[in-house]
Amino acid sequence: MNNLSHMPKDAVAHLRRQIGALEESGHAGAAVALGLPVLDTALPWGGLPRGALHEIAGASGDGAALGFALLVLSHLGPPPHPDPLPAGEREGPVAKRWEGEGVGNQPKSSRAHSPARPILWCRTHSAIADRGALYGAGIAAAALNPRRVIFVTVARNADALWVLEEGLRCDALGAVVGEGVVLDFTASRRLQLAARGGRALALLLPPSAAHMGPSAALTRWRVTSDATRRPTQNAVSWRVALHQCRGGRPQTWKVEANDAALRGAVAVPLADGPLEDASPHTISGSGAG
């Protein structure tokens, strides 16, 4: 029998990461490409897998993490093989919204042309106080259709967790977002398991990077505005750090673009290492107030 104790520690760690990624890939769904090749190729799946939890944190009062989440969601198309709503989910506001988009009971031949599914976005009162209200023009500036987004506002973490779990169990949704939610490892594990049981993309946006405790998320990101560049109208300048990735390694990039939709964006790898705090400023058009 092979004994791992005779292998170098770094080789053992690499092997465990590969095994973990393979185990997770059996549950994760098709990946959502970020539209930035240098970032997508750094991920074992070529993007962020559906059916999994991903954490995106930033600095308090900074709209960069929110803008990055909008970027991800703007690339979220229909599932590879969408199905009509299950019989038990053809009632209620989500199903009505879904049918309103012309998808509810489509024949098989038309499924390939199904529109992208709705996005459930749960915000806490503290998130609204810190980042401001999301508005249609700001969402549209990030190339995301505001009509796809269903907002829910809650006061307590416990309420947010319930909303997120229920949303992840609903096959009608394309993504579920929890903003301003603080979760311990057990709660994050519950969300990861709920996401694994469905096919929605799960995004968690904690109040700030200071709230990044132990987590069961498949990937964890830290995104802050680049304080070395003076903010201009609709321009984007971010420091994007892949803090944790099962089967991958931590990396950091500088991402710049002339608009919030990141058309023609440039992503440049930076030296590995912890991401320093940047002086917060709001990116116009990212949806942050």
Short mmCIF file of C-alpha atoms in Angstrom, two decimals:
data_model
loop_
_atom_site.label_atom_id
_atom_site.label_comp_id
_atom_site.label_asym_id
_atom_site.label_seq_id
_atom_site.Cartn_x
_atom_site.Cartn_y
_atom_site.Cartn_z
CA MET A 1 0.00 0.00 0.00
CA ASN A 2 1.29 3.48 -0.88
CA ASN A 3 2.16 5.66 2.09
CA LEU A 4 1.65 9.42 1.65
CA SER A 5 4.00 10.09 4.56
CA HIS A 6 6.97 9.50 2.22
CA MET A 7 5.78 12.14 -0.26
CA PRO A 8 6.82 15.80 -0.05
CA LYS A 9 4.28 17.92 1.81
CA ASP A 10 3.64 20.18 -1.17
CA ALA A 11 3.00 17.15 -3.40
CA VAL A 12 0.53 15.73 -0.87
CA ALA A 13 -1.25 19.08 -0.61
CA HIS A 14 -1.48 19.32 -4.41
CA LEU A 15 -2.84 15.77 -4.64
CA ARG A 16 -5.48 16.49 -2.01
CA ARG A 17 -6.57 19.62 -3.88
CA GLN A 18 -6.91 17.62 -7.09
CA ILE A 19 -8.94 14.92 -5.35
CA GLY A 20 -11.15 17.56 -3.75
CA ALA A 21 -11.76 19.21 -7.10
CA LEU A 22 -12.64 15.86 -8.69
CA GLU A 23 -15.05 15.04 -5.86
CA GLU A 24 -16.68 18.44 -6.17
CA SER A 25 -16.87 18.27 -9.96
CA GLY A 26 -19.19 15.32 -9.64
CA HIS A 27 -21.75 17.65 -8.05
CA ALA A 28 -21.01 21.05 -9.60
CA GLY A 29 -22.93 22.09 -12.68
CA ALA A 30 -21.82 23.75 -15.89
CA ALA A 31 -19.50 26.68 -15.30
CA VAL A 32 -20.37 30.32 -15.89
CA ALA A 33 -17.45 31.97 -17.67
CA LEU A 34 -16.43 35.37 -16.32
CA GLY A 35 -15.57 36.68 -19.76
CA LEU A 36 -11.98 37.34 -18.68
CA PRO A 37 -9.85 34.46 -20.06
CA VAL A 38 -6.98 34.94 -17.62
CA LEU A 39 -9.41 34.49 -14.71
CA ASP A 40 -11.41 31.69 -16.31
CA THR A 41 -8.32 29.62 -17.05
CA ALA A 42 -7.21 29.95 -13.42
CA LEU A 43 -10.34 28.05 -12.36
CA PRO A 44 -10.40 24.23 -12.76
CA TRP A 45 -13.87 24.45 -14.33
CA GLY A 46 -13.19 27.32 -16.76
CA GLY A 47 -15.51 29.60 -14.77
CA LEU A 48 -17.73 29.48 -11.70
CA PRO A 49 -19.72 26.23 -11.52
CA ARG A 50 -23.47 26.30 -11.03
CA GLY A 51 -24.78 24.19 -8.19
CA ALA A 52 -22.09 25.56 -5.86
CA LEU A 53 -21.51 28.41 -3.41
CA HIS A 54 -19.06 31.21 -4.26
CA GLU A 55 -18.08 33.99 -1.87
CA ILE A 56 -17.15 37.51 -3.03
CA ALA A 57 -15.96 39.92 -0.34
CA GLY A 58 -14.65 43.47 -0.46
CA ALA A 59 -14.07 46.53 1.68
CA SER A 60 -16.86 48.23 3.60
CA GLY A 61 -18.35 51.06 1.56
CA ASP A 62 -16.63 49.91 -1.64
CA GLY A 63 -18.73 48.84 -4.64
CA ALA A 64 -16.07 46.65 -6.28
CA ALA A 65 -17.26 43.31 -4.87
CA LEU A 66 -20.82 44.17 -5.86
CA GLY A 67 -19.66 45.14 -9.34
CA PHE A 68 -17.79 41.84 -9.70
CA ALA A 69 -20.91 39.93 -8.69
CA LEU A 70 -22.91 41.81 -11.33
CA LEU A 71 -20.23 40.91 -13.88
CA VAL A 72 -20.62 37.22 -13.03
CA LEU A 73 -24.41 37.39 -13.23
CA SER A 74 -24.32 39.22 -16.57
CA HIS A 75 -22.68 36.11 -18.07
CA LEU A 76 -25.27 33.76 -16.59
CA GLY A 77 -27.23 32.31 -19.48
CA PRO A 78 -29.80 29.51 -19.57
CA PRO A 79 -28.78 26.11 -18.15
CA PRO A 80 -27.20 23.83 -20.79
CA HIS A 81 -30.32 21.61 -20.83
CA PRO A 82 -33.18 23.59 -19.29
CA ASP A 83 -36.34 21.78 -18.30
CA PRO A 84 -39.86 23.12 -17.71
CA LEU A 85 -40.84 23.86 -14.14
CA PRO A 86 -41.63 20.78 -12.04
CA ALA A 87 -45.34 20.38 -11.30
CA GLY A 88 -44.84 21.36 -7.66
CA GLU A 89 -43.23 24.68 -8.60
CA ARG A 90 -45.78 26.04 -11.07
CA GLU A 91 -47.46 28.23 -8.44
CA GLY A 92 -46.25 31.35 -6.70
CA PRO A 93 -44.45 34.56 -7.73
CA VAL A 94 -41.28 32.89 -9.01
CA ALA A 95 -43.24 30.54 -11.29
CA LYS A 96 -45.42 33.40 -12.55
CA ARG A 97 -42.34 35.50 -13.30
CA TRP A 98 -40.81 32.49 -15.03
CA GLU A 99 -43.91 31.89 -17.15
CA GLY A 100 -44.05 35.60 -17.90
CA GLU A 101 -40.69 35.23 -19.60
CA GLY A 102 -42.27 32.59 -21.86
CA VAL A 103 -40.54 29.53 -20.44
CA GLY A 104 -42.90 27.75 -18.03
CA ASN A 105 -44.21 24.89 -20.16
CA GLN A 106 -42.25 25.05 -23.40
CA PRO A 107 -42.01 21.97 -25.61
CA LYS A 108 -38.67 20.23 -25.85
CA SER A 109 -37.93 21.65 -29.27
CA SER A 110 -37.94 25.24 -27.95
CA ARG A 111 -35.88 24.72 -24.81
CA ALA A 112 -32.61 25.47 -26.53
CA HIS A 113 -33.90 29.03 -27.03
CA SER A 114 -35.07 29.49 -23.43
CA PRO A 115 -34.18 32.85 -21.88
CA ALA A 116 -31.95 33.06 -18.85
CA ARG A 117 -33.63 32.23 -15.58
CA PRO A 118 -34.54 34.80 -12.91
CA ILE A 119 -32.09 35.79 -10.18
CA LEU A 120 -33.15 35.91 -6.52
CA TRP A 121 -31.21 38.64 -4.69
CA CYS A 122 -31.55 38.74 -0.90
CA ARG A 123 -30.19 41.91 0.77
CA THR A 124 -29.97 42.72 4.46
CA HIS A 125 -30.85 46.13 5.84
CA SER A 126 -27.18 46.59 6.77
CA ALA A 127 -26.11 45.98 3.15
CA ILE A 128 -28.47 48.68 1.93
CA ALA A 129 -27.19 51.09 4.59
CA ASP A 130 -23.57 50.38 3.63
CA ARG A 131 -23.78 50.16 -0.18
CA GLY A 132 -27.03 51.91 -1.01
CA ALA A 133 -30.03 50.62 -2.91
CA LEU A 134 -29.57 48.79 -6.19
CA TYR A 135 -31.34 50.51 -9.06
CA GLY A 136 -32.28 49.49 -12.58
CA ALA A 137 -29.93 51.81 -14.44
CA GLY A 138 -26.93 50.67 -12.41
CA ILE A 139 -27.76 47.00 -12.98
CA ALA A 140 -28.27 47.60 -16.70
CA ALA A 141 -24.91 49.41 -16.88
CA ALA A 142 -23.31 46.10 -15.88
CA ALA A 143 -25.00 44.39 -18.86
CA LEU A 144 -27.53 42.59 -16.63
CA ASN A 145 -31.24 42.82 -17.42
CA PRO A 146 -32.93 44.36 -14.32
CA ARG A 147 -36.14 42.48 -15.16
CA ARG A 148 -34.41 39.21 -14.31
CA VAL A 149 -33.74 40.22 -10.70
CA ILE A 150 -36.17 39.50 -7.85
CA PHE A 151 -35.21 41.42 -4.68
CA VAL A 152 -35.92 40.32 -1.12
CA THR A 153 -34.94 42.50 1.86
CA VAL A 154 -34.52 41.03 5.35
CA ALA A 155 -33.39 42.30 8.73
CA ARG A 156 -31.77 39.20 10.23
CA ASN A 157 -29.12 36.73 9.13
CA ALA A 158 -31.44 33.88 10.08
CA ASP A 159 -34.10 35.20 7.71
CA ALA A 160 -31.53 35.60 4.93
CA LEU A 161 -30.32 32.03 5.38
CA TRP A 162 -33.88 30.74 5.09
CA VAL A 163 -34.49 32.77 1.90
CA LEU A 164 -31.22 31.59 0.35
CA GLU A 165 -31.82 27.92 1.17
CA GLU A 166 -35.35 28.00 -0.22
CA GLY A 167 -34.17 29.82 -3.33
CA LEU A 168 -31.42 27.29 -4.00
CA ARG A 169 -33.97 24.49 -3.84
CA CYS A 170 -36.09 26.14 -6.54
CA ASP A 171 -35.26 24.88 -10.03
CA ALA A 172 -36.84 27.97 -11.58
CA LEU A 173 -33.95 30.23 -10.53
CA GLY A 174 -30.68 30.74 -12.36
CA ALA A 175 -28.84 32.30 -9.42
CA VAL A 176 -29.31 33.13 -5.76
CA VAL A 177 -27.41 36.03 -4.18
CA GLY A 178 -27.02 36.80 -0.48
CA GLU A 179 -25.69 40.31 0.18
CA GLY A 180 -24.64 41.57 3.60
CA VAL A 181 -25.06 38.09 5.09
CA VAL A 182 -22.64 36.83 7.75
CA LEU A 183 -22.45 33.04 7.97
CA ASP A 184 -20.44 30.65 10.10
CA PHE A 185 -19.03 27.45 8.63
CA THR A 186 -22.11 25.41 9.47
CA ALA A 187 -24.44 27.86 7.74
CA SER A 188 -22.17 28.07 4.69
CA ARG A 189 -22.15 24.28 4.55
CA ARG A 190 -25.94 24.26 4.54
CA LEU A 191 -25.95 26.65 1.59
CA GLN A 192 -23.33 24.63 -0.26
CA LEU A 193 -25.41 21.47 0.19
CA ALA A 194 -28.57 23.28 -0.91
CA ALA A 195 -26.76 24.60 -3.99
CA ARG A 196 -25.39 21.16 -4.77
CA GLY A 197 -28.91 19.77 -4.77
CA GLY A 198 -29.98 22.23 -7.47
CA ARG A 199 -28.42 23.92 -10.46
CA ALA A 200 -28.46 27.59 -9.50
CA LEU A 201 -25.32 29.67 -9.07
CA ALA A 202 -25.00 30.71 -5.42
CA LEU A 203 -23.17 33.97 -4.62
CA LEU A 204 -22.51 35.22 -1.11
CA LEU A 205 -21.43 38.84 -0.55
CA PRO A 206 -20.50 39.36 3.13
CA PRO A 207 -20.42 42.92 4.53
CA SER A 208 -16.63 43.06 4.12
CA ALA A 209 -13.52 40.89 3.90
CA ALA A 210 -13.25 41.16 7.68
CA HIS A 211 -16.22 38.79 7.86
CA MET A 212 -14.47 36.04 5.85
CA GLY A 213 -14.35 33.27 8.43
CA PRO A 214 -14.14 29.53 7.70
CA SER A 215 -16.44 28.66 4.81
CA ALA A 216 -17.58 25.68 2.74
CA ALA A 217 -17.72 27.82 -0.43
CA LEU A 218 -16.20 26.25 -3.54
CA THR A 219 -14.41 29.51 -4.42
CA ARG A 220 -13.72 32.62 -2.34
CA TRP A 221 -12.83 36.01 -3.83
CA ARG A 222 -11.74 39.37 -2.51
CA VAL A 223 -12.38 42.34 -4.79
CA THR A 224 -11.49 45.95 -3.96
CA SER A 225 -11.22 49.19 -5.88
CA ASP A 226 -7.68 50.08 -6.90
CA ALA A 227 -6.74 53.15 -4.86
CA THR A 228 -3.81 53.92 -7.20
CA ARG A 229 -6.17 54.94 -10.00
CA ARG A 230 -8.40 57.99 -9.77
CA PRO A 231 -12.04 56.94 -10.28
CA THR A 232 -13.75 58.24 -13.42
CA GLN A 233 -17.31 58.02 -14.70
CA ASN A 234 -18.26 54.33 -15.23
CA ALA A 235 -14.60 53.24 -15.23
CA VAL A 236 -13.56 50.06 -13.44
CA SER A 237 -10.23 49.49 -11.72
CA TRP A 238 -10.21 46.49 -9.40
CA ARG A 239 -7.79 44.28 -7.54
CA VAL A 240 -9.29 40.80 -7.82
CA ALA A 241 -7.92 38.07 -5.58
CA LEU A 242 -8.89 34.42 -5.82
CA HIS A 243 -8.51 33.82 -2.10
CA GLN A 244 -9.44 30.13 -2.09
CA CYS A 245 -10.31 27.61 -4.79
CA ARG A 246 -10.72 23.86 -4.48
CA GLY A 247 -8.32 22.33 -6.94
CA GLY A 248 -6.72 25.70 -7.71
CA ARG A 249 -4.34 28.14 -6.08
CA PRO A 250 -4.65 31.71 -4.78
CA GLN A 251 -3.93 34.36 -7.41
CA THR A 252 -4.38 38.11 -7.79
CA TRP A 253 -5.11 40.27 -10.84
CA LYS A 254 -5.59 43.91 -11.66
CA VAL A 255 -8.72 44.38 -13.78
CA GLU A 256 -9.40 47.60 -15.67
CA ALA A 257 -12.14 48.66 -18.09
CA ASN A 258 -13.80 51.82 -19.30
CA ASP A 259 -17.31 50.78 -18.29
CA ALA A 260 -19.10 48.72 -15.65
CA ALA A 261 -19.92 45.99 -18.19
CA LEU A 262 -16.14 45.42 -18.57
CA ARG A 263 -16.24 45.54 -22.36
CA GLY A 264 -12.65 45.39 -23.55
CA ALA A 265 -11.45 44.75 -20.01
CA VAL A 266 -7.78 44.05 -19.33
CA ALA A 267 -6.79 41.63 -16.53
CA VAL A 268 -3.13 41.57 -15.52
CA PRO A 269 -1.75 38.97 -13.07
CA LEU A 270 -0.08 40.41 -9.98
CA ALA A 271 2.44 38.86 -7.62
CA ASP A 272 0.92 36.26 -5.32
CA GLY A 273 0.26 37.35 -1.80
CA PRO A 274 -2.41 38.82 0.47
CA LEU A 275 -4.50 41.60 -0.96
CA GLU A 276 -3.95 44.84 0.91
CA ASP A 277 -6.88 47.02 1.88
CA ALA A 278 -7.58 49.79 -0.59
CA SER A 279 -9.17 53.14 0.18
CA PRO A 280 -12.82 52.59 -0.71
CA HIS A 281 -14.56 54.52 -3.45
CA THR A 282 -17.73 53.83 -5.37
CA ILE A 283 -17.64 52.70 -8.99
CA SER A 284 -20.32 54.57 -10.89
CA GLY A 285 -22.68 52.22 -12.66
CA SER A 286 -21.91 49.21 -10.45
CA GLY A 287 -25.20 49.54 -8.64
CA ALA A 288 -23.66 50.72 -5.39
CA GLY A 289 -24.93 53.91 -3.89
#
